[in-house]
């Protein structure tokens, strides 16, 4: 025991002496070691190297001696000042005994926080030839050699740019360990660690961007033959392992031959190999079951040639599921392949998904897909099966559609180039056939949670068109039955800013326009719930409808029947008829929405038996409170012609309103109307508070924000009054009245002398009501002024009406479209 203790004691003392000696030697000879190392390095390099600080350490990688360089900058071999390598710290490990003998054989290397830029210019010259090829270092007696068995990279970024072959590659690693064994010009490199491919671009093709791998690899590099051989190596991506082997040589013409074999792969792994733009929507899907994958990259890499890529992949009796919704496809099978004779030319690429089968919620489906030429894709697609809508939307959620029930019975095929669909002249070349039967679909749509129920009917595809046969649904409070054609539907759905033609007949028991407008015209609901109205320039519509009942704000209509044509942002209705406000209404209209900020409306209407109080109530008393629905009774028959402009929120530009109204009112009443009650001061007749009159006729004109009322006679239960005047939109009034004077008891004869006139023994009093609707006064109307006013008013109204008729006919001629050629889709 005593002997053992002595051995341990002497051994420990010996080690201590060695460590102290090494540390002391490193301290004493630090400057010499660094000086000799720099001299030896400079003899091997032909480029500039700058270092912020040198240090020598015994303890960093004991028993090796470490030469530590911080703030390292290595110039590349191209003309000019460009960095080949920058690093926060580079540490070389050497044998201390060899160092003291003047031999600097580097046995280990550690680089932290580095960036390496490898570049080949357009002449084919690289920037990393920085080691001299002369034998000068051999004669010096002091040289730097490499026996690297321990290389550590921490937070390293490497970029390789080949301008001659248009290649750009960026790699990053948090931690990578490697060793290099050399034999003549051959180097065996073994590496293990983490590697992220930030960018791999070969000409126009990008591959494996942003993918993070765990790698274990063995590489054989022959510097004399310019060849790299990848021994069976393994990379792990998202838990799946891939075996990689192959060769790459570039002594004459660069050529690659690489094979990748998947092991324990799944659908997530396969999707992650695709570019993010193509796979990001599907990356959350997961799978169970057999998934296979093999790939081969083979061919020359030159300025004019790129290697070909072929990939075989697929599923066998697998399950694919959405982790959030739990919806899944069972017994999934697919035989997939991808091939391109030139990796950088996607026009030569083809994708095939054959014998796709599976069950979704117990319903079987089958499909085939072939895509050739990814630049101008030629697509062949066939799909057949019954799909449970809830499972389909659970497996592939669609924004704004929730709580889905029902099913889709599909038998659909498509064949043609996608570019054909971008033009109406070529779209018919594509072949689209088949049907989709909608079977009791129910769902909730949009932010407003609009319930859509009992969606049934048949969708029949014929080339680029779609026929709707008895498509019926309930949308919120509304119901619809639609039959018709949607022309150019495939192009419209697949591409932006494409035209669509609709020829359809619609029937409905009830339409809630408030609810539908809020969804259809309001992209973002404003505080005032304003609609943003527009007519799409891509919409071509020939539409006939029969609606039993419709509601919009206070307006209700029954037995609505009419047509609607839309083209070039112009909507035309020629003869729409409906029952509303107790009577009948028919109208024709043109809406020109080419200027979205000023929508022109031209309409002519016939009213028959419309109740006045209902009309004032429905239209909210026309935004005034002078005469309201509570004041009026009676039924109006009228011919109306209107021209006006509205903004995108369907608010009237008042200065644009021009209208002719030829009307007759039957069984009219004017109750508690303050201006008439004010006449009692002159007429001594309390009956003016409840004025009932017989048929009343007049032709009213509206223009320049003014209502012009030619003289008309109101024969009432009280008296017979003649009325004329103007009423402006800012509520300034100027009414002229002529009324029989039955009693002089309430007037001053002298004061009223110039406002009195006797005709056939009947004394008439002339009055005027002027001011604003909030502040007006009743005065005597003198003879000289009233004759001049009546003549000028009559003349002005007639001139305005004649001008409006001429302008209206011209406007209608500009906007009206002949029915036979209005919907000329083929031109």
Coordinates of C-alpha atoms in Angstrom, one line a residue, residues 17-566:
X17 CA 5.9 19.5 -13.1
X18 CA 5.0 18.9 -16.8
X19 CA 2.0 21.2 -16.6
X20 CA 3.9 23.9 -14.8
X21 CA 6.8 23.5 -17.2
X22 CA 4.5 23.8 -20.2
X23 CA 2.7 26.8 -18.8
X24 CA 6.0 28.5 -17.9
X25 CA 7.5 27.7 -21.2
X26 CA 4.4 29.0 -23.0
X27 CA 4.7 32.2 -21.0
X28 CA 8.4 32.6 -21.4
X29 CA 8.6 31.7 -25.1
X30 CA 5.1 33.1 -26.1
X31 CA 6.5 35.9 -28.2
X32 CA 9.0 33.5 -30.0
X33 CA 6.3 30.9 -30.6
X34 CA 4.0 33.5 -32.1
X35 CA 6.7 35.1 -34.2
X36 CA 7.9 31.8 -35.6
X37 CA 4.3 30.7 -36.3
X38 CA 3.5 33.9 -38.2
X39 CA 6.7 33.6 -40.2
X40 CA 5.9 30.0 -41.0
X41 CA 2.3 30.8 -42.0
X42 CA 3.4 33.8 -44.2
X43 CA 5.8 31.6 -46.1
X44 CA 2.8 29.3 -47.0
X45 CA 0.3 32.1 -47.8
X46 CA 0.3 34.5 -50.7
X47 CA -2.5 36.7 -49.3
X48 CA -2.9 39.3 -46.6
X49 CA -3.9 38.2 -43.1
X50 CA -4.6 40.5 -40.2
X51 CA -5.2 39.5 -36.6
X52 CA -6.4 41.7 -33.8
X53 CA -4.6 39.7 -31.0
X54 CA -2.4 36.6 -30.7
X55 CA -2.2 34.4 -27.6
X56 CA -0.8 31.0 -26.5
X57 CA -2.6 28.7 -24.1
X58 CA -1.8 25.4 -22.5
X59 CA -5.1 24.9 -20.8
X60 CA -7.6 25.4 -23.7
X61 CA -7.0 22.0 -25.3
X62 CA -4.5 20.3 -22.9
X63 CA -2.2 18.5 -23.5
X64 CA -2.1 20.3 -26.9
X65 CA -0.7 23.7 -27.2
X66 CA -3.2 26.3 -28.5
X67 CA -2.3 29.3 -30.6
X68 CA -5.4 31.6 -30.4
X69 CA -6.0 34.4 -32.9
X70 CA -8.9 36.9 -32.4
X71 CA -10.5 39.3 -34.9
X72 CA -9.1 37.4 -37.9
X73 CA -9.3 38.7 -41.4
X74 CA -8.0 36.8 -44.4
X75 CA -7.9 38.5 -47.8
X76 CA -9.0 36.4 -50.9
X77 CA -6.9 35.9 -53.9
X78 CA -8.8 38.1 -56.3
X79 CA -7.6 41.6 -57.1
X80 CA -9.0 44.3 -54.8
X81 CA -9.8 44.0 -51.1
X82 CA -12.4 41.3 -50.4
X83 CA -12.6 39.0 -47.4
X84 CA -12.2 35.3 -47.8
X85 CA -12.6 34.6 -44.1
X86 CA -13.5 36.7 -41.1
X87 CA -13.8 35.2 -37.6
X88 CA -14.0 36.3 -34.0
X89 CA -11.6 33.6 -33.0
X90 CA -9.4 30.9 -34.7
X91 CA -7.6 28.5 -32.5
X92 CA -4.8 26.1 -33.7
X93 CA -3.9 23.0 -31.7
X94 CA -0.2 21.8 -31.9
X95 CA 2.1 19.3 -30.2
X96 CA 4.1 21.4 -27.8
X97 CA 7.3 19.4 -28.1
X98 CA 7.2 19.7 -31.9
X99 CA 6.6 23.5 -31.5
X100 CA 9.8 23.8 -29.4
X101 CA 11.6 22.0 -32.2
X102 CA 10.3 24.5 -34.8
X103 CA 7.7 22.2 -36.3
X104 CA 4.2 23.6 -36.6
X105 CA 2.0 20.6 -37.5
X106 CA -1.6 21.7 -36.9
X107 CA -3.5 18.8 -35.3
X108 CA -6.7 20.6 -34.4
X109 CA -8.6 23.7 -35.5
X110 CA -11.5 25.6 -33.9
X111 CA -13.2 28.5 -35.5
X112 CA -15.9 30.6 -33.8
X113 CA -18.4 33.2 -35.3
X114 CA -17.0 33.1 -38.8
X115 CA -18.0 34.0 -42.3
X116 CA -16.4 32.5 -45.4
X117 CA -16.9 33.8 -48.9
X118 CA -15.9 31.4 -51.7
X119 CA -16.2 32.9 -55.2
X120 CA -15.5 31.9 -58.8
X121 CA -15.6 34.9 -61.2
X122 CA -16.9 34.9 -64.8
X123 CA -13.4 33.9 -66.1
X124 CA -13.5 30.7 -63.9
X125 CA -10.9 32.0 -61.4
X126 CA -11.4 31.2 -57.8
X127 CA -10.7 33.4 -54.8
X128 CA -9.4 30.8 -52.4
X129 CA -6.0 29.9 -53.9
X130 CA -4.0 31.4 -51.1
X131 CA -1.3 28.8 -50.5
X132 CA 2.0 29.1 -52.3
X133 CA 2.9 26.2 -54.5
X134 CA 6.7 26.8 -54.3
X135 CA 9.1 24.7 -52.3
X136 CA 10.3 27.8 -50.3
X137 CA 8.9 26.6 -47.1
X138 CA 10.7 23.2 -47.3
X139 CA 14.1 25.0 -47.4
X140 CA 13.3 27.2 -44.4
X141 CA 13.5 24.5 -41.8
X142 CA 10.3 25.9 -40.2
X143 CA 7.0 25.1 -41.9
X144 CA 3.4 24.6 -41.2
X145 CA 1.8 21.2 -41.8
X146 CA -1.6 19.8 -41.2
X147 CA -2.6 16.6 -39.5
X148 CA -6.2 17.7 -38.7
X149 CA -8.2 15.2 -36.6
X150 CA -10.3 17.7 -34.7
X151 CA -12.0 20.6 -36.5
X152 CA -14.7 22.5 -34.7
X153 CA -16.9 25.0 -36.4
X154 CA -19.2 27.1 -34.2
X155 CA -21.7 29.6 -35.7
X156 CA -20.2 29.4 -39.1
X157 CA -21.6 30.9 -42.4
X158 CA -20.2 29.8 -45.8
X159 CA -21.3 31.3 -49.1
X160 CA -20.2 29.9 -52.4
X161 CA -20.9 32.0 -55.6
X162 CA -20.0 30.8 -59.1
X163 CA -20.6 33.6 -61.5
X164 CA -19.5 31.6 -64.4
X165 CA -22.2 28.9 -63.9
X166 CA -24.7 31.2 -62.1
X167 CA -24.7 29.3 -58.8
X168 CA -25.3 30.8 -55.4
X169 CA -25.1 28.6 -52.2
X170 CA -25.3 29.6 -48.5
X171 CA -24.8 27.3 -45.6
X172 CA -24.8 27.9 -41.9
X173 CA -24.0 25.7 -38.9
X174 CA -24.3 26.2 -35.2
X175 CA -21.9 23.4 -34.5
X176 CA -20.0 21.0 -36.8
X177 CA -17.1 18.6 -36.0
X178 CA -14.8 17.3 -38.7
X179 CA -11.5 15.5 -39.3
X180 CA -9.2 15.4 -42.3
X181 CA -6.8 12.6 -43.2
X182 CA -4.5 13.1 -46.2
X183 CA -2.5 10.8 -48.4
X184 CA -0.7 12.7 -51.2
X185 CA -3.4 14.7 -53.0
X186 CA -6.2 12.7 -51.5
X187 CA -8.1 13.9 -48.4
X188 CA -10.6 11.9 -46.4
X189 CA -13.0 14.3 -44.6
X190 CA -15.4 13.0 -42.0
X191 CA -18.0 15.4 -40.5
X192 CA -20.9 15.4 -38.2
X193 CA -23.2 18.1 -36.8
X194 CA -26.0 20.5 -37.8
X195 CA -26.2 22.2 -41.2
X196 CA -28.8 24.7 -42.5
X197 CA -29.1 25.3 -46.3
X198 CA -30.1 28.9 -46.3
X199 CA -29.9 29.1 -50.1
X200 CA -29.2 26.8 -53.0
X201 CA -29.8 28.4 -56.3
X202 CA -28.6 27.0 -59.6
X203 CA -29.5 29.5 -62.4
X204 CA -33.2 30.1 -62.0
X205 CA -33.9 27.1 -59.8
X206 CA -33.9 27.2 -56.0
X207 CA -33.8 24.1 -53.9
X208 CA -34.0 23.2 -50.2
X209 CA -34.0 26.8 -48.9
X210 CA -34.2 27.2 -45.2
X211 CA -33.9 23.4 -44.5
X212 CA -32.0 22.3 -41.3
X213 CA -30.3 18.9 -41.4
X214 CA -28.3 16.7 -38.9
X215 CA -25.5 15.2 -41.0
X216 CA -23.0 12.4 -40.7
X217 CA -20.8 12.3 -43.8
X218 CA -17.6 10.9 -45.3
X219 CA -16.1 12.7 -48.2
X220 CA -13.1 11.7 -50.4
X221 CA -11.5 14.7 -52.1
X222 CA -8.8 14.3 -54.7
X223 CA -7.1 17.6 -55.3
X224 CA -5.1 16.3 -58.3
X225 CA -8.1 14.8 -60.1
X226 CA -10.5 17.6 -59.1
X227 CA -13.0 15.0 -57.8
X228 CA -15.2 14.6 -54.8
X229 CA -16.7 11.3 -53.7
X230 CA -19.5 11.1 -51.2
X231 CA -19.3 7.8 -49.4
X232 CA -22.6 6.5 -48.0
X233 CA -23.6 9.5 -45.8
X234 CA -26.7 10.2 -43.8
X235 CA -28.7 13.3 -43.3
X236 CA -31.7 13.6 -40.9
X237 CA -34.6 16.0 -41.8
X238 CA -37.6 16.3 -39.5
X239 CA -36.9 12.9 -38.0
X240 CA -36.5 11.2 -41.4
X241 CA -33.2 9.7 -42.5
X242 CA -31.8 10.0 -46.0
X243 CA -28.8 8.0 -47.3
X244 CA -26.7 10.0 -49.8
X245 CA -23.8 8.8 -52.0
X246 CA -22.3 9.8 -55.3
X247 CA -19.6 11.7 -57.1
X248 CA -18.8 15.2 -58.3
X249 CA -15.7 16.0 -60.5
X250 CA -14.7 19.1 -62.4
X251 CA -11.3 18.6 -63.9
X252 CA -12.6 19.1 -67.4
X253 CA -16.4 19.5 -67.5
X254 CA -18.1 19.6 -64.0
X255 CA -20.4 16.6 -63.6
X256 CA -22.4 15.2 -60.7
X257 CA -23.9 11.8 -60.0
X258 CA -25.8 11.8 -56.7
X259 CA -28.4 9.4 -55.3
X260 CA -30.6 10.0 -52.3
X261 CA -32.6 7.2 -50.6
X262 CA -35.2 7.9 -48.0
X263 CA -35.7 5.8 -44.8
X264 CA -38.5 6.2 -42.3
X265 CA -39.9 9.2 -44.3
X266 CA -43.3 10.7 -43.9
X267 CA -45.4 13.3 -45.7
X268 CA -44.0 16.1 -43.7
X269 CA -40.5 15.2 -44.8
X270 CA -41.5 15.0 -48.4
X271 CA -43.3 18.3 -48.3
X272 CA -40.3 20.0 -46.5
X273 CA -38.1 19.1 -49.5
X274 CA -40.3 21.3 -51.8
X275 CA -39.8 25.1 -52.1
X276 CA -41.6 26.9 -49.3
X277 CA -43.9 28.7 -51.8
X278 CA -45.3 25.4 -52.9
X279 CA -45.4 23.6 -49.5
X280 CA -46.1 26.1 -46.7
X281 CA -49.8 25.6 -46.8
X282 CA -49.4 21.9 -46.3
X283 CA -46.5 21.6 -43.9
X284 CA -48.8 21.0 -40.9
X285 CA -50.2 17.8 -42.3
X286 CA -48.9 14.5 -40.8
X287 CA -49.0 10.9 -41.9
X288 CA -48.7 7.4 -40.7
X289 CA -47.9 4.4 -42.8
X290 CA -45.5 3.6 -45.5
X291 CA -43.9 6.5 -47.4
X292 CA -41.1 6.1 -49.9
X293 CA -38.7 8.4 -51.6
X294 CA -35.6 8.1 -53.9
X295 CA -33.9 10.8 -56.0
X296 CA -31.1 10.9 -58.5
X297 CA -29.3 14.0 -59.6
X298 CA -27.1 13.4 -62.6
X299 CA -25.4 15.3 -65.4
X300 CA -23.0 18.1 -66.4
X301 CA -22.9 21.5 -64.8
X302 CA -21.8 24.2 -67.2
X303 CA -23.0 27.6 -68.4
X304 CA -25.3 25.9 -70.8
X305 CA -26.0 22.6 -69.2
X306 CA -27.5 21.5 -65.9
X307 CA -27.9 18.1 -64.4
X308 CA -31.2 16.2 -64.6
X309 CA -33.3 15.3 -61.6
X310 CA -35.6 12.3 -61.2
X311 CA -37.6 11.6 -58.1
X312 CA -39.8 8.6 -57.1
X313 CA -42.1 8.9 -54.1
X314 CA -45.4 7.8 -52.8
X315 CA -47.7 6.4 -50.1
X316 CA -48.9 2.9 -49.5
X317 CA -52.0 2.3 -47.3
X318 CA -51.1 5.5 -45.3
X319 CA -53.2 7.8 -43.2
X320 CA -52.9 11.6 -43.8
X321 CA -54.4 13.8 -41.1
X322 CA -54.7 17.5 -40.1
X323 CA -53.4 17.8 -36.5
X324 CA -55.8 20.6 -35.6
X325 CA -59.1 19.5 -37.1
X326 CA -58.3 15.7 -36.8
X327 CA -59.8 15.1 -40.2
X328 CA -58.0 12.4 -42.1
X329 CA -57.7 10.4 -45.3
X330 CA -57.4 6.7 -44.6
X331 CA -56.0 4.0 -46.9
X332 CA -54.2 6.7 -48.9
X333 CA -52.2 5.5 -51.9
X334 CA -50.3 7.5 -54.5
X335 CA -47.5 6.7 -57.0
X336 CA -45.6 9.9 -57.5
X337 CA -42.7 10.9 -59.8
X338 CA -40.9 14.1 -60.7
X339 CA -38.4 14.4 -63.5
X340 CA -36.5 17.1 -65.3
X341 CA -33.7 16.7 -67.9
X342 CA -32.4 20.1 -66.9
X343 CA -32.7 21.1 -63.2
X344 CA -32.5 24.8 -64.0
X345 CA -35.2 24.7 -66.8
X346 CA -38.6 24.0 -65.3
X347 CA -40.1 23.9 -68.8
X348 CA -38.6 20.4 -69.0
X349 CA -40.0 19.3 -65.7
X350 CA -42.9 16.9 -65.2
X351 CA -44.9 15.7 -62.2
X352 CA -47.0 12.6 -62.1
X353 CA -49.4 11.5 -59.3
X354 CA -51.0 8.3 -60.4
X355 CA -53.5 6.0 -58.8
X356 CA -54.3 8.3 -56.0
X357 CA -57.0 6.6 -53.9
X358 CA -58.3 6.9 -50.3
X359 CA -61.3 7.3 -48.1
X360 CA -62.5 10.5 -46.5
X361 CA -65.0 9.9 -43.7
X362 CA -65.8 6.5 -45.2
X363 CA -66.3 7.8 -48.7
X364 CA -64.0 6.6 -51.5
X365 CA -62.3 8.8 -54.1
X366 CA -59.8 8.3 -56.8
X367 CA -57.7 10.7 -58.8
X368 CA -54.8 11.2 -61.3
X369 CA -52.7 14.3 -62.0
X370 CA -50.0 14.9 -64.6
X371 CA -48.3 18.3 -64.9
X372 CA -45.8 18.8 -67.7
X373 CA -43.7 22.0 -68.2
X374 CA -43.8 24.1 -65.0
X375 CA -43.3 27.3 -67.0
X376 CA -46.3 26.8 -69.3
X377 CA -48.0 24.0 -67.5
X378 CA -49.9 21.3 -69.4
X379 CA -52.2 19.7 -66.9
X380 CA -54.2 16.5 -66.9
X381 CA -56.5 16.0 -63.9
X382 CA -59.2 13.4 -63.2
X383 CA -61.1 13.2 -59.9
X384 CA -64.0 11.0 -59.0
X385 CA -65.7 10.3 -55.7
X386 CA -68.1 11.3 -53.0
X387 CA -66.8 13.8 -50.6
X388 CA -68.2 14.6 -47.1
X389 CA -68.1 18.4 -47.0
X390 CA -67.4 18.6 -43.3
X391 CA -64.4 16.2 -43.6
X392 CA -63.2 17.9 -46.7
X393 CA -63.2 21.4 -45.1
X394 CA -61.7 19.8 -41.9
X395 CA -58.9 18.3 -43.9
X396 CA -58.3 21.5 -46.0
X397 CA -59.9 24.5 -44.2
X398 CA -61.2 27.3 -46.3
X399 CA -61.2 30.8 -44.9
X400 CA -64.6 32.3 -44.0
X401 CA -66.4 28.9 -44.3
X402 CA -67.3 27.1 -41.0
X403 CA -69.7 24.5 -39.6
X404 CA -70.0 22.6 -42.9
X405 CA -72.4 19.7 -43.4
X406 CA -73.5 17.8 -46.5
X407 CA -71.7 16.1 -49.4
X408 CA -70.3 16.6 -52.9
X409 CA -70.7 13.9 -55.6
X410 CA -67.9 14.6 -58.1
X411 CA -66.9 13.2 -61.5
X412 CA -64.6 15.8 -63.0
X413 CA -61.7 16.0 -65.5
X414 CA -59.5 18.7 -66.9
X415 CA -56.9 18.7 -69.7
X416 CA -55.1 21.7 -71.2
X417 CA -52.4 24.3 -70.8
X418 CA -52.9 26.8 -68.0
X419 CA -51.8 29.6 -70.3
X420 CA -54.9 28.9 -72.5
X421 CA -57.1 29.9 -69.7
X422 CA -55.7 33.4 -69.5
X423 CA -57.4 34.4 -72.7
X424 CA -61.0 34.0 -73.9
X425 CA -59.7 33.3 -77.4
X426 CA -57.8 30.2 -76.3
X427 CA -59.7 29.1 -73.2
X428 CA -62.0 26.9 -75.2
X429 CA -59.0 24.8 -76.2
X430 CA -58.9 23.4 -72.6
X431 CA -61.2 20.4 -72.0
X432 CA -63.2 20.5 -68.8
X433 CA -65.9 17.9 -68.3
X434 CA -67.9 16.4 -65.5
X435 CA -70.4 17.2 -62.8
X436 CA -70.5 18.2 -59.2
X437 CA -73.7 17.3 -57.4
X438 CA -74.4 19.5 -54.3
X439 CA -76.2 17.5 -51.7
X440 CA -77.8 19.3 -48.8
X441 CA -74.8 21.5 -48.1
X442 CA -75.0 23.7 -45.0
X443 CA -72.3 26.1 -43.7
X444 CA -71.7 29.5 -42.1
X445 CA -70.0 32.1 -44.2
X446 CA -67.9 35.2 -43.5
X447 CA -67.3 37.4 -40.5
X448 CA -71.0 38.1 -40.3
X449 CA -71.7 34.4 -39.8
X450 CA -74.2 34.2 -42.6
X451 CA -75.9 30.8 -42.5
X452 CA -76.1 29.1 -45.9
X453 CA -78.5 26.1 -45.8
X454 CA -80.0 23.5 -48.1
X455 CA -77.6 24.1 -51.0
X456 CA -78.6 21.6 -53.6
X457 CA -78.2 21.3 -57.4
X458 CA -76.0 20.2 -60.2
X459 CA -72.9 21.9 -61.6
X460 CA -72.0 20.7 -65.0
X461 CA -68.6 21.6 -66.6
X462 CA -68.1 22.0 -70.3
X463 CA -64.7 23.2 -71.3
X464 CA -64.3 26.6 -69.7
X465 CA -68.0 27.0 -68.9
X466 CA -70.3 25.9 -66.1
X467 CA -74.0 25.2 -66.2
X468 CA -76.1 25.5 -63.1
X469 CA -79.2 23.2 -63.0
X470 CA -81.7 23.9 -60.2
X471 CA -79.2 25.2 -57.8
X472 CA -81.1 26.2 -54.7
X473 CA -80.1 27.6 -51.3
X474 CA -81.1 29.7 -48.4
X475 CA -78.6 32.5 -47.5
X476 CA -79.5 34.0 -44.2
X477 CA -83.1 35.3 -44.6
X478 CA -83.1 34.9 -48.4
X479 CA -83.7 32.0 -50.7
X480 CA -82.7 31.4 -54.3
X481 CA -83.2 29.0 -57.2
X482 CA -80.7 29.6 -60.0
X483 CA -80.5 28.1 -63.5
X484 CA -78.1 29.3 -66.1
X485 CA -74.5 29.4 -67.4
X486 CA -71.2 30.8 -66.1
X487 CA -68.9 31.4 -69.1
X488 CA -65.1 31.5 -68.6
X489 CA -65.6 30.2 -65.0
X490 CA -62.4 28.2 -64.8
X491 CA -60.2 31.1 -65.9
X492 CA -62.1 33.5 -63.6
X493 CA -61.5 31.2 -60.5
X494 CA -57.8 30.5 -61.2
X495 CA -56.5 33.9 -62.3
X496 CA -57.0 37.5 -61.2
X497 CA -58.7 40.1 -63.3
X498 CA -60.3 37.7 -65.7
X499 CA -63.8 38.2 -67.2
X500 CA -66.8 36.1 -66.4
X501 CA -70.1 35.9 -68.3
X502 CA -73.3 34.9 -66.5
X503 CA -76.6 34.1 -68.2
X504 CA -79.0 33.1 -65.5
X505 CA -82.6 33.0 -64.3
X506 CA -83.3 33.5 -60.6
X507 CA -86.4 32.8 -58.6
X508 CA -86.9 33.7 -55.0
X509 CA -89.6 33.8 -52.4
X510 CA -87.8 36.4 -50.3
X511 CA -84.6 38.4 -50.5
X512 CA -83.2 40.3 -47.6
X513 CA -81.1 42.9 -49.5
X514 CA -79.9 44.6 -46.3
X515 CA -78.2 41.4 -45.2
X516 CA -76.8 40.5 -48.6
X517 CA -75.5 44.0 -49.3
X518 CA -73.7 44.1 -46.0
X519 CA -71.8 41.0 -47.1
X520 CA -71.4 41.7 -50.8
X521 CA -70.4 45.4 -50.8
X522 CA -68.7 46.0 -47.5
X523 CA -65.1 44.7 -47.4
X524 CA -64.6 46.2 -43.9
X525 CA -67.7 47.2 -42.0
X526 CA -67.4 50.9 -41.2
X527 CA -68.9 52.6 -38.2
X528 CA -71.8 53.8 -40.3
X529 CA -72.3 50.4 -42.1
X530 CA -71.8 52.2 -45.5
X531 CA -71.7 50.1 -48.6
X532 CA -68.8 50.4 -51.1
X533 CA -70.7 50.0 -54.3
X534 CA -69.0 49.1 -57.6
X535 CA -69.6 47.1 -60.7
X536 CA -66.7 44.8 -61.7
X537 CA -65.2 45.5 -65.1
X538 CA -64.9 41.7 -65.4
X539 CA -68.6 41.0 -65.0
X540 CA -70.8 40.3 -68.0
X541 CA -74.4 39.6 -66.9
X542 CA -77.6 38.7 -68.6
X543 CA -80.0 38.1 -65.7
X544 CA -83.8 37.6 -65.3
X545 CA -85.5 37.3 -62.0
X546 CA -88.8 36.7 -60.3
X547 CA -88.9 37.6 -56.7
X548 CA -92.1 37.2 -54.6
X549 CA -90.8 39.6 -51.9
X550 CA -87.8 41.8 -51.3
X551 CA -86.7 44.1 -48.4
X552 CA -84.1 46.9 -48.4
X553 CA -84.1 49.1 -45.3
X554 CA -87.7 50.5 -45.2
X555 CA -88.4 49.5 -48.8
X556 CA -90.4 46.3 -49.4
X557 CA -91.4 45.0 -52.8
X558 CA -93.7 42.1 -54.0
X559 CA -94.1 40.3 -57.2
X560 CA -90.8 41.7 -58.6
X561 CA -90.1 40.7 -62.1
X562 CA -87.4 42.1 -64.4
X563 CA -84.1 41.8 -66.2
X564 CA -80.6 43.1 -65.6
X565 CA -77.8 43.4 -68.1
X566 CA -74.2 44.3 -67.1

